[in-house]
Structure formats: structure tokens, C-alpha cells
Amino acid sequence: MPLTMAREGETNVIRRVGGREETRRFLEGLGFVAGGSVTVVSTMGGNVIVNVKEARVAIGKDMACKILI
């Protein structure tokens, strides 16, 4: 399921990062890699704030839909 469907406070494992090659590279640079863990801190209108690799990152709904957990 996409990251946008995860519950707040729940830690999930990233299964796959989709999208075009440049989008995947951008997300991997932020720490969204397959096998890594991600915790949703809050969700507002589809946009999410997550903890990934000891950092807090805000991403838009379109990017969050490309991250499958």
C-alpha cells in the first residue's frame, strides 16, 4: 500500500519506491530506500511528515504515493 495510507505513529518497512528514475533517485537521496523503515509523524491533506533515517522529512501526496510499504 502507498505511504499515504499508513497510520500516524506506526513504523513501516519500505517495500518499493516507484516513479521515474529521477524521482526514485531523489527519494533515495532523502533516505527512502527499499528495506528501510519509515514512521509517519503526521498527515495533512494527503501530505505527510515522516521520520526516515533519523531525519524528519515532509513530502507531498504525489511523492508519498510512489513509496510503497
Coordinates of C-alpha atoms in Angstrom, one line a residue:
M1 CA 0.0 0.0 0.0
P2 CA 1.2 3.6 -0.6
L3 CA 2.7 5.6 2.3
T4 CA -0.3 7.9 2.3
M5 CA -2.4 5.1 3.8
A6 CA -0.1 4.5 6.8
R7 CA -1.3 5.4 10.2
E8 CA 0.4 8.1 12.3
G9 CA 2.9 6.7 14.8
E10 CA 3.2 3.4 13.0
T11 CA 6.6 2.2 11.8
N12 CA 6.6 0.5 8.4
V13 CA 9.2 -1.1 6.1
I14 CA 9.6 0.4 2.6
R15 CA 8.9 -2.3 0.1
R16 CA 9.5 -0.4 -3.2
V17 CA 10.0 3.1 -4.5
G18 CA 8.3 3.7 -7.8
G19 CA 8.2 6.5 -10.3
R20 CA 10.6 7.8 -13.0
E21 CA 14.3 7.2 -12.5
E22 CA 15.0 10.8 -11.4
T23 CA 12.1 10.7 -8.9
R24 CA 13.5 7.4 -7.4
R25 CA 16.9 8.9 -7.1
F26 CA 15.5 12.0 -5.4
L27 CA 13.6 9.9 -2.9
E28 CA 16.6 7.6 -2.2
G29 CA 18.7 10.7 -1.5
L30 CA 16.2 11.6 1.2
G31 CA 16.5 8.1 2.7
F32 CA 13.6 6.3 1.2
V33 CA 15.2 3.0 0.2
A34 CA 13.7 -0.5 -0.1
G35 CA 14.1 -2.3 3.2
G36 CA 14.4 0.9 5.3
S37 CA 12.0 1.9 8.0
V38 CA 9.7 4.9 7.9
T39 CA 7.4 6.3 10.6
V40 CA 4.5 8.7 9.8
V41 CA 4.5 11.6 12.2
S42 CA 1.5 13.5 10.8
T43 CA -0.8 13.7 7.8
M44 CA -2.5 16.8 6.5
G45 CA -4.5 16.8 3.3
G46 CA -2.5 13.8 1.9
N47 CA 0.8 15.4 2.5
V48 CA 2.9 13.6 5.1
I49 CA 5.7 14.3 7.6
V50 CA 7.8 11.2 8.3
N51 CA 10.8 10.1 10.2
V52 CA 13.3 8.3 8.0
K53 CA 16.9 7.6 8.8
E54 CA 16.9 9.8 11.9
A55 CA 15.5 12.8 10.0
R56 CA 12.1 14.4 9.7
V57 CA 11.0 14.9 6.1
A58 CA 7.9 16.4 4.7
I59 CA 6.7 15.1 1.3
G60 CA 3.7 15.8 -0.9
K61 CA 0.9 13.4 -1.6
D62 CA 2.2 12.7 -5.2
M63 CA 5.6 11.6 -3.9
A64 CA 4.2 9.7 -0.9
C65 CA 2.0 7.6 -3.4
K66 CA 5.2 6.4 -5.1
I67 CA 6.6 4.9 -1.8
L68 CA 5.1 1.5 -1.2
I69 CA 5.1 0.0 2.3

